[in-house]
PDB file of C-alpha atoms in Angstrom:
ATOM      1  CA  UNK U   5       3.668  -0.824  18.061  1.00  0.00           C
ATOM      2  CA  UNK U   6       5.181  -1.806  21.112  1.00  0.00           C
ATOM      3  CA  UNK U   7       8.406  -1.885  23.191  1.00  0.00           C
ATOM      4  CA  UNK U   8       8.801  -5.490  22.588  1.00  0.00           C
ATOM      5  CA  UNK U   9       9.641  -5.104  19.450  1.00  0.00           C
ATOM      6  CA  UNK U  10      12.118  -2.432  19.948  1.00  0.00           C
ATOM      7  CA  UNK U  11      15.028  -5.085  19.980  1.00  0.00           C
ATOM      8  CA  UNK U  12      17.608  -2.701  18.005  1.00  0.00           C
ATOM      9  CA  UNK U  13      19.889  -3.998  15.903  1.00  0.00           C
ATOM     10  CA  UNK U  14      23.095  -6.710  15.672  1.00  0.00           C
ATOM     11  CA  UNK U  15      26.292  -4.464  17.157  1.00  0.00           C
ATOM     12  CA  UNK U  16      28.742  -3.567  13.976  1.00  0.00           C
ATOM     13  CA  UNK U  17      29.601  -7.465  13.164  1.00  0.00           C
ATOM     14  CA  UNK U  18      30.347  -6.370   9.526  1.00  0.00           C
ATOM     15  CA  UNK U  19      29.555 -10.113   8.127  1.00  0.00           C
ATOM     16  CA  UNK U  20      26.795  -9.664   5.271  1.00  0.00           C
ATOM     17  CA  UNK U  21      26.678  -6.495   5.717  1.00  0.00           C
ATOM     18  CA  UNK U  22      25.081  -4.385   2.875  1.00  0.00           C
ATOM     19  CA  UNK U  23      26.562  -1.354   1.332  1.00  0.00           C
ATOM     20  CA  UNK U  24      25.385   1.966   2.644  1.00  0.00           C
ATOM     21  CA  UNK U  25      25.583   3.601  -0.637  1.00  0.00           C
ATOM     22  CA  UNK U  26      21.990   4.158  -2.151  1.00  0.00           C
ATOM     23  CA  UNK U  27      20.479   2.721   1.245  1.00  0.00           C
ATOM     24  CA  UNK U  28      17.215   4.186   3.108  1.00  0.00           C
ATOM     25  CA  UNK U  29      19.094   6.395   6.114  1.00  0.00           C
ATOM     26  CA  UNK U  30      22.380   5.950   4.096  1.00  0.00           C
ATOM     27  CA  UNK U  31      23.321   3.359   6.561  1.00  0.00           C
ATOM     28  CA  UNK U  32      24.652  -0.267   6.483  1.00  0.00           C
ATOM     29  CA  UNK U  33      21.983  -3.381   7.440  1.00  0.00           C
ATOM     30  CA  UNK U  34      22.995  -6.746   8.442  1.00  0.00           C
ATOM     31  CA  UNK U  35      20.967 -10.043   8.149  1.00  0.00           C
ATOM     32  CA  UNK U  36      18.488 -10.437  11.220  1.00  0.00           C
ATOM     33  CA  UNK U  37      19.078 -12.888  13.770  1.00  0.00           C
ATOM     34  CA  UNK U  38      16.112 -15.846  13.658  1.00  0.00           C
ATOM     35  CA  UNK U  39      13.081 -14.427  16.460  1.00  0.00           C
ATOM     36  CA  UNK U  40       9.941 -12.796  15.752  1.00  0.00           C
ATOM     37  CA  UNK U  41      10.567 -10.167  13.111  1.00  0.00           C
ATOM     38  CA  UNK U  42      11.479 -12.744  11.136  1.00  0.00           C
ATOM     39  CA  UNK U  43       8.968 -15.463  12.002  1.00  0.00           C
ATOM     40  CA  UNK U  44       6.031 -12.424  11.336  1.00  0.00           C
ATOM     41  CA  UNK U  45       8.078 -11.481   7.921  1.00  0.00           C
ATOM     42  CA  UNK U  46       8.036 -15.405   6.865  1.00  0.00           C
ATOM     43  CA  UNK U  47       4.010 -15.192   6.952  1.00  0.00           C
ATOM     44  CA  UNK U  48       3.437 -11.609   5.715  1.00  0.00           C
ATOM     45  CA  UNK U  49       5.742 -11.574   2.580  1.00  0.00           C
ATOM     46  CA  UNK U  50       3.853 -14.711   1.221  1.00  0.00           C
ATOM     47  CA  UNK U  51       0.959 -12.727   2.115  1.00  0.00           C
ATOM     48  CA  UNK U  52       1.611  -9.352   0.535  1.00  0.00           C
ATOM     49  CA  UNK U  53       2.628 -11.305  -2.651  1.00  0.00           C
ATOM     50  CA  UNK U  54      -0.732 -12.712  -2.513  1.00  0.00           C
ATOM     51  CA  UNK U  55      -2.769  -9.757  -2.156  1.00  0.00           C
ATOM     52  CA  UNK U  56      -0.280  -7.989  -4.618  1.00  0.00           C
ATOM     53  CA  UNK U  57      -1.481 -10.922  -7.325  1.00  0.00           C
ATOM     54  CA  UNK U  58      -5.355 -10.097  -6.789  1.00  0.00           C
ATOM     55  CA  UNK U  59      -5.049  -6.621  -7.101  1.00  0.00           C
ATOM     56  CA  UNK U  60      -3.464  -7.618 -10.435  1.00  0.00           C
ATOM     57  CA  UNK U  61      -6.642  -9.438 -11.384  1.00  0.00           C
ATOM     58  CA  UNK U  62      -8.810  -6.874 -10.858  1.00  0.00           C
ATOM     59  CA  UNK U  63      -6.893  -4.432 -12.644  1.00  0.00           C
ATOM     60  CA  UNK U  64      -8.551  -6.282 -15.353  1.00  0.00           C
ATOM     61  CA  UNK U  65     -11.240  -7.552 -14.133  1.00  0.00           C
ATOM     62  CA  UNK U  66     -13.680  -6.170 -12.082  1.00  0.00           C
ATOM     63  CA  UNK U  67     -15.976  -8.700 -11.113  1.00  0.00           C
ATOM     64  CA  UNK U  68     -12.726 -10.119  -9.358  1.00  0.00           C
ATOM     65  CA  UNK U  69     -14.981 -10.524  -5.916  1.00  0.00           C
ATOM     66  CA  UNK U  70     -12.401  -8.179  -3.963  1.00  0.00           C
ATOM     67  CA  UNK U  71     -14.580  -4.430  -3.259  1.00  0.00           C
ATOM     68  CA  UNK U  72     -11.020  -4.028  -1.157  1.00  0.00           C
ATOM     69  CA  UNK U  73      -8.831  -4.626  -3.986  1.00  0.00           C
ATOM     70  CA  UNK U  74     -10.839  -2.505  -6.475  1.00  0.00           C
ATOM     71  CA  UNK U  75     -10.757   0.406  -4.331  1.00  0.00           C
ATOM     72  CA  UNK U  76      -6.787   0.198  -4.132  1.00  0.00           C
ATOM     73  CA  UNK U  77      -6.674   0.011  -7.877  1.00  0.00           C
ATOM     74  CA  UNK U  78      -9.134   3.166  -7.757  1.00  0.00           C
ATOM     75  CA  UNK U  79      -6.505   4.765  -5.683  1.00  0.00           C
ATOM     76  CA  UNK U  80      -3.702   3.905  -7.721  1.00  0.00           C
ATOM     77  CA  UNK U  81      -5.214   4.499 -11.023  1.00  0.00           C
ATOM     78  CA  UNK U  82      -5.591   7.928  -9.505  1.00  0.00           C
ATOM     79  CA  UNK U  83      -1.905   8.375  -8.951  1.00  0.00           C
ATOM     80  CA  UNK U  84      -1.059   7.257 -12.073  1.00  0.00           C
ATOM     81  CA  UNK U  85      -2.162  10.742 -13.450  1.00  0.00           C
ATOM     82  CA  UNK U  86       1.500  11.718 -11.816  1.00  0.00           C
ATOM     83  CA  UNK U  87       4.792  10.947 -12.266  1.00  0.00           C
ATOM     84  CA  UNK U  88       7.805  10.607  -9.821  1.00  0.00           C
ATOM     85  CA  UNK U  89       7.709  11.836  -6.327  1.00  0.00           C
ATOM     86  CA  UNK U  90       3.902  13.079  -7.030  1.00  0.00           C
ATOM     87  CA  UNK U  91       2.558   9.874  -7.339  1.00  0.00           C
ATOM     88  CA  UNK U  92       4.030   8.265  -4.603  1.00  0.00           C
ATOM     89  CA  UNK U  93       2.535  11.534  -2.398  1.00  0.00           C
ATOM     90  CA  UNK U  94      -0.835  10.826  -3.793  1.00  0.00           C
ATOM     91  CA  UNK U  95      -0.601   6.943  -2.664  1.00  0.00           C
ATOM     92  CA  UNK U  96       0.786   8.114   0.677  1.00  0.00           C
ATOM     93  CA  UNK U  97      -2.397  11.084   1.143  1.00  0.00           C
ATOM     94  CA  UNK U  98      -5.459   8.715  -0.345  1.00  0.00           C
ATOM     95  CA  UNK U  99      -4.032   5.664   1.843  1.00  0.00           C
ATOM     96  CA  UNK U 100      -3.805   7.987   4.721  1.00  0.00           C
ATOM     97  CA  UNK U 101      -7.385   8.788   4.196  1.00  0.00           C
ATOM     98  CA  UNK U 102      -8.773   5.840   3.623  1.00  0.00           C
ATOM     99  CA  UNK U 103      -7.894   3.768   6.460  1.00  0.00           C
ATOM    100  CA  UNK U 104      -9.571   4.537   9.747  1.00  0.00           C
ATOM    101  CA  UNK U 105      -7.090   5.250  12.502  1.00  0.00           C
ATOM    102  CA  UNK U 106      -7.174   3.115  15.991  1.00  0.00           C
ATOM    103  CA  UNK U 107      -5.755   3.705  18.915  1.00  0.00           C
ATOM    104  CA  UNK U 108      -6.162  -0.148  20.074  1.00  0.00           C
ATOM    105  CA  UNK U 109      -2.654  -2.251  19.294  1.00  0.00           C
ATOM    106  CA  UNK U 110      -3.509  -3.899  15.766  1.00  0.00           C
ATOM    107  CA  UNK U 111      -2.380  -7.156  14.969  1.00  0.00           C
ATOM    108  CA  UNK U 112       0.071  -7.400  11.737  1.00  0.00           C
ATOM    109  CA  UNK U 113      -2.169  -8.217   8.533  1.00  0.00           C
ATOM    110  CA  UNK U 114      -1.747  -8.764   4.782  1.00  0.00           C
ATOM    111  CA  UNK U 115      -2.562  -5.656   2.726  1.00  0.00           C
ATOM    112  CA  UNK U 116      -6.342  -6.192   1.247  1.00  0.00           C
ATOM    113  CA  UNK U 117      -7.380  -7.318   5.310  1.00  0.00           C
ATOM    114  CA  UNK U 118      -5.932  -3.807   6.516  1.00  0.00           C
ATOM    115  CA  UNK U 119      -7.338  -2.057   4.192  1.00  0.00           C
ATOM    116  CA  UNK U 120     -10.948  -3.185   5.176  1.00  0.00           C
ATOM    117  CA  UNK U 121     -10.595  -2.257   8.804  1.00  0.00           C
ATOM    118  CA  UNK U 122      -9.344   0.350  11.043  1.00  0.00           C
ATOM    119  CA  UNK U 123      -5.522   0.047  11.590  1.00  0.00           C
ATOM    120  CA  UNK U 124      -2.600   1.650  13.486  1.00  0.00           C
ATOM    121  CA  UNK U 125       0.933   2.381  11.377  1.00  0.00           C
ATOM    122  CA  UNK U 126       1.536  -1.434  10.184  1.00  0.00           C
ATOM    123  CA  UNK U 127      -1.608  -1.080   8.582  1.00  0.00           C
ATOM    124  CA  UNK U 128      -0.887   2.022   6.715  1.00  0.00           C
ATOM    125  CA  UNK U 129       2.933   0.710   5.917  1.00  0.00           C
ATOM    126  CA  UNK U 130       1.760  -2.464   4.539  1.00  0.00           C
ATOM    127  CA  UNK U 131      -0.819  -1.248   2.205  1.00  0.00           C
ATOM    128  CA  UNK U 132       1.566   1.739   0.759  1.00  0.00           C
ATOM    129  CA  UNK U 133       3.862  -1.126   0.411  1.00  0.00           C
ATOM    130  CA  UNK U 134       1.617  -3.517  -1.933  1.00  0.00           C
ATOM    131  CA  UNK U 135       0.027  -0.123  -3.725  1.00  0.00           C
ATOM    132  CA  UNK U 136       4.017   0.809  -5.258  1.00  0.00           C
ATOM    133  CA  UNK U 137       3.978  -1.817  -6.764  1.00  0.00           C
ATOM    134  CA  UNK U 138       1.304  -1.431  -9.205  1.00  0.00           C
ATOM    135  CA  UNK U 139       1.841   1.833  -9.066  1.00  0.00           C
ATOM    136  CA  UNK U 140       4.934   1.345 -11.299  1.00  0.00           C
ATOM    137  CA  UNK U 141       7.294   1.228  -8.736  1.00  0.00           C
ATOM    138  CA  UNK U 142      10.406  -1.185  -8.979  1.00  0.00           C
ATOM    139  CA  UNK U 143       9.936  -4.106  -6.358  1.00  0.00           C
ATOM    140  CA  UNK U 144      13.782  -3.572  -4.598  1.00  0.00           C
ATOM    141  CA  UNK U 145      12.990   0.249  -4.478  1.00  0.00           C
ATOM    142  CA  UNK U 146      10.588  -0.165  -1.556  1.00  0.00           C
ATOM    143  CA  UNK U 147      11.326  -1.204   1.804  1.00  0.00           C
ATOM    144  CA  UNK U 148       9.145  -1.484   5.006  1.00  0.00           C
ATOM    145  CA  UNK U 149      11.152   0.238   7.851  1.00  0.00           C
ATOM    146  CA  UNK U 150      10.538  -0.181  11.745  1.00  0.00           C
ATOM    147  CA  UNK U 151      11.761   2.969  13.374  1.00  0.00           C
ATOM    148  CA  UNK U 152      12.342   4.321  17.220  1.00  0.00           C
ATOM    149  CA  UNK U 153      10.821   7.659  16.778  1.00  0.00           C
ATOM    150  CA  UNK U 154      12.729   9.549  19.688  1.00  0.00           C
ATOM    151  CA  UNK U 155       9.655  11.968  20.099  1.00  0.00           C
ATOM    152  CA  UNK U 156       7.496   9.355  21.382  1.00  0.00           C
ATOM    153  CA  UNK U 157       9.651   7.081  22.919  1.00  0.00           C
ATOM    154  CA  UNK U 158       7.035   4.633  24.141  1.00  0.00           C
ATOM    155  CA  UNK U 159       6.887   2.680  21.128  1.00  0.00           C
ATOM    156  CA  UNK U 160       8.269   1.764  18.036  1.00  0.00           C
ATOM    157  CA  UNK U 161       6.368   2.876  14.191  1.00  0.00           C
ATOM    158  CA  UNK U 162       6.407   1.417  10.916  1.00  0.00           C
ATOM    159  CA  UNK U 163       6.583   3.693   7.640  1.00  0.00           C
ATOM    160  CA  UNK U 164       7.961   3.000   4.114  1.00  0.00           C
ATOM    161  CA  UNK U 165      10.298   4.223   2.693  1.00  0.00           C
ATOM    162  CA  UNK U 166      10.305   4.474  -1.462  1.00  0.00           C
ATOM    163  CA  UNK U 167      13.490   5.180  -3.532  1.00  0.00           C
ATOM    164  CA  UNK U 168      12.597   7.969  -6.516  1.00  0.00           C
ATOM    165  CA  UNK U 169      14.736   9.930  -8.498  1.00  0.00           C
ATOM    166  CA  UNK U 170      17.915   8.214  -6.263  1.00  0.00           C
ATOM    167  CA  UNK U 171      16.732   9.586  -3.376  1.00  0.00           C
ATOM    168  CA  UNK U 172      14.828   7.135  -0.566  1.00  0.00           C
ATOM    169  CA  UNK U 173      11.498   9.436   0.513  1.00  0.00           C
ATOM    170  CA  UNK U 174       9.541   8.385   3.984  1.00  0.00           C
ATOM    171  CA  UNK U 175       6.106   7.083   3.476  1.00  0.00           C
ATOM    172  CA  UNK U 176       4.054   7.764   6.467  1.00  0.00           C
ATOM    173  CA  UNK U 177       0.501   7.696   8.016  1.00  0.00           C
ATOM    174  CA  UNK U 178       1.719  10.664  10.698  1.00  0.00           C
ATOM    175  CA  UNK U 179       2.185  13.127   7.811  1.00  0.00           C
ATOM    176  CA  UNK U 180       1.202  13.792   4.229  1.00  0.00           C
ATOM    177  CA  UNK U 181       4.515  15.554   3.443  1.00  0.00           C
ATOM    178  CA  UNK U 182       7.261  13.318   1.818  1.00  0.00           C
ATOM    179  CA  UNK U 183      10.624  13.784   3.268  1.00  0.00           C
ATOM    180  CA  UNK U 184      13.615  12.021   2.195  1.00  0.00           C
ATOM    181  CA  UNK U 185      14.895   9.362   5.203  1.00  0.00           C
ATOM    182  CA  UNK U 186      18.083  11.330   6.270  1.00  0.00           C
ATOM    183  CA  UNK U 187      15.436  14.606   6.514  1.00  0.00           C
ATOM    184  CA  UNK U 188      14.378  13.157   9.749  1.00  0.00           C
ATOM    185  CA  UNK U 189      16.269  13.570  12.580  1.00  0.00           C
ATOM    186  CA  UNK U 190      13.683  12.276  15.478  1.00  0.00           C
ATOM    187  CA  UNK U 191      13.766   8.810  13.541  1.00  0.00           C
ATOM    188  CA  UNK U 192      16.112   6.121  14.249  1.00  0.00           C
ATOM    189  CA  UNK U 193      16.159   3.389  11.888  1.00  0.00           C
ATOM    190  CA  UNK U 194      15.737   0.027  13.824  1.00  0.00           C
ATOM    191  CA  UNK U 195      15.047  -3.065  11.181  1.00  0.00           C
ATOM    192  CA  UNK U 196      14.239  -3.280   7.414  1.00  0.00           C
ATOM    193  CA  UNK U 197      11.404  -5.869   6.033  1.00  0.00           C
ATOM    194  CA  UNK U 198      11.732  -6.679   1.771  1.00  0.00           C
ATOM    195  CA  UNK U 199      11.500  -9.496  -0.626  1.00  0.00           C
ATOM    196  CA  UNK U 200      15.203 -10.797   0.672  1.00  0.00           C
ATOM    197  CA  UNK U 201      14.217 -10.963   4.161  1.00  0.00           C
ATOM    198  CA  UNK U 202      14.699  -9.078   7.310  1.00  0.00           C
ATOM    199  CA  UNK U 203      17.465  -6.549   7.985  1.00  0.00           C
ATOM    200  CA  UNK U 204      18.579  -4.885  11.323  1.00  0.00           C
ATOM    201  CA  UNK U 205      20.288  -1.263  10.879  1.00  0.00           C
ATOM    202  CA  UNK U 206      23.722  -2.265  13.215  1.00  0.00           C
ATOM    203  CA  UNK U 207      24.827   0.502  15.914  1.00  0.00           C
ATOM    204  CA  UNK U 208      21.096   1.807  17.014  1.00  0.00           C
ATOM    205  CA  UNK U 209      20.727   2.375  20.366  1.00  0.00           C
ATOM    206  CA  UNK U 210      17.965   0.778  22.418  1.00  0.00           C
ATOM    207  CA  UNK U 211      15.945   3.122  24.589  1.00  0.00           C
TER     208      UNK U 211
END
């Protein structure tokens, strides 16, 4: 992802902010201003819902028509051998592995479309983020999370991060090792995507 979207965050204006207790980097967010995050986040969250609804179907169906959507539910059917922070590693490894890495700039795309074609980190995040959900996972403990990572400072990533046993755990396709969000020192959180909307962490310097 690119420096253009490396916008940082609202300074400390403490209106809507959101308590920091329980919170992925045990920081604050504040609503996002209107711009492109949000215009991208206004297409993709119908989208993910979408996606999230077929791989429903074919749960219990499998002559759904999606090939894409059964092999998530193969993966997650998988993971549902574990419990806890186990599963959610499994979802992270298989989806790691099963999505071809590029190293061309990938355009942002609903979960079943990036799993059928060779992605860069959005691709990875998105998919983890539709899997947790039928995996069990609660819908407000999962958040997508744009970061400034400051060991490559050319660009911004996007990982999840997943909230288990009261503790928010990272999500990403650079490693297969969970670590929880404060455990990460080189990664500065920048903006936070759920099912209320956009959120920018307040007080993150822009490189």
């Amino acid at each position: 992802m690119g420096k253009a979207f490396r916008i940082g965050a609202l300074t400390a204006v403490l209106i809507s902010v959101s308590p920091s207790v329980n919170e992925p980097f045990g920081m604050a967010t504040v609503a996002a201003p209107e711009g492109q995050l949000s215009a991208i986040w206004r297409w993709l969250d119908p989208a993910i819902r979408t996606d999230e609804a077929t791989i429903a179907a074919c749960r219990t169906n499998s002559g759904c028509g999606s090939p894409t959507a059964l092999r998530l539910v193969a993966i997650i059917d998988e993971a549902m051998q574990y419990e806890g922070r186990a599963r959610v590693g499994h979802i992270n490894r298989a989806i790691n592995e099963a999505i071809p890495t590029t190293h061309h700039e990938v355009p942002w795309m609903a979960p079943l479309a990036a799993m059928a074609l060779p992605g860069d980190c959005k691709s990875y995040a998105v998919v983890k983020y539709a899997a947790l959900v039928d995996a069990g996972i609660a819908v407000g403990d999962r958040r997508l999370v744009m970061i400034f990572d400051k060991a490559h400072p050319q660009e911004t990533h996007l990982i999840v991060v997943v909230r288990v046993d009261l503790q928010w755990l990272i999500l990403d396709d650079e490693s297969l090792t969970l670590v929880k969000s404060t455990g990460k020192p080189t990664y500065q959180p920048l903006h936070t995507f759920d099912e209320t909307g956009v959120r920018d962490f307040p007080g993150v310097p822009v490189s």
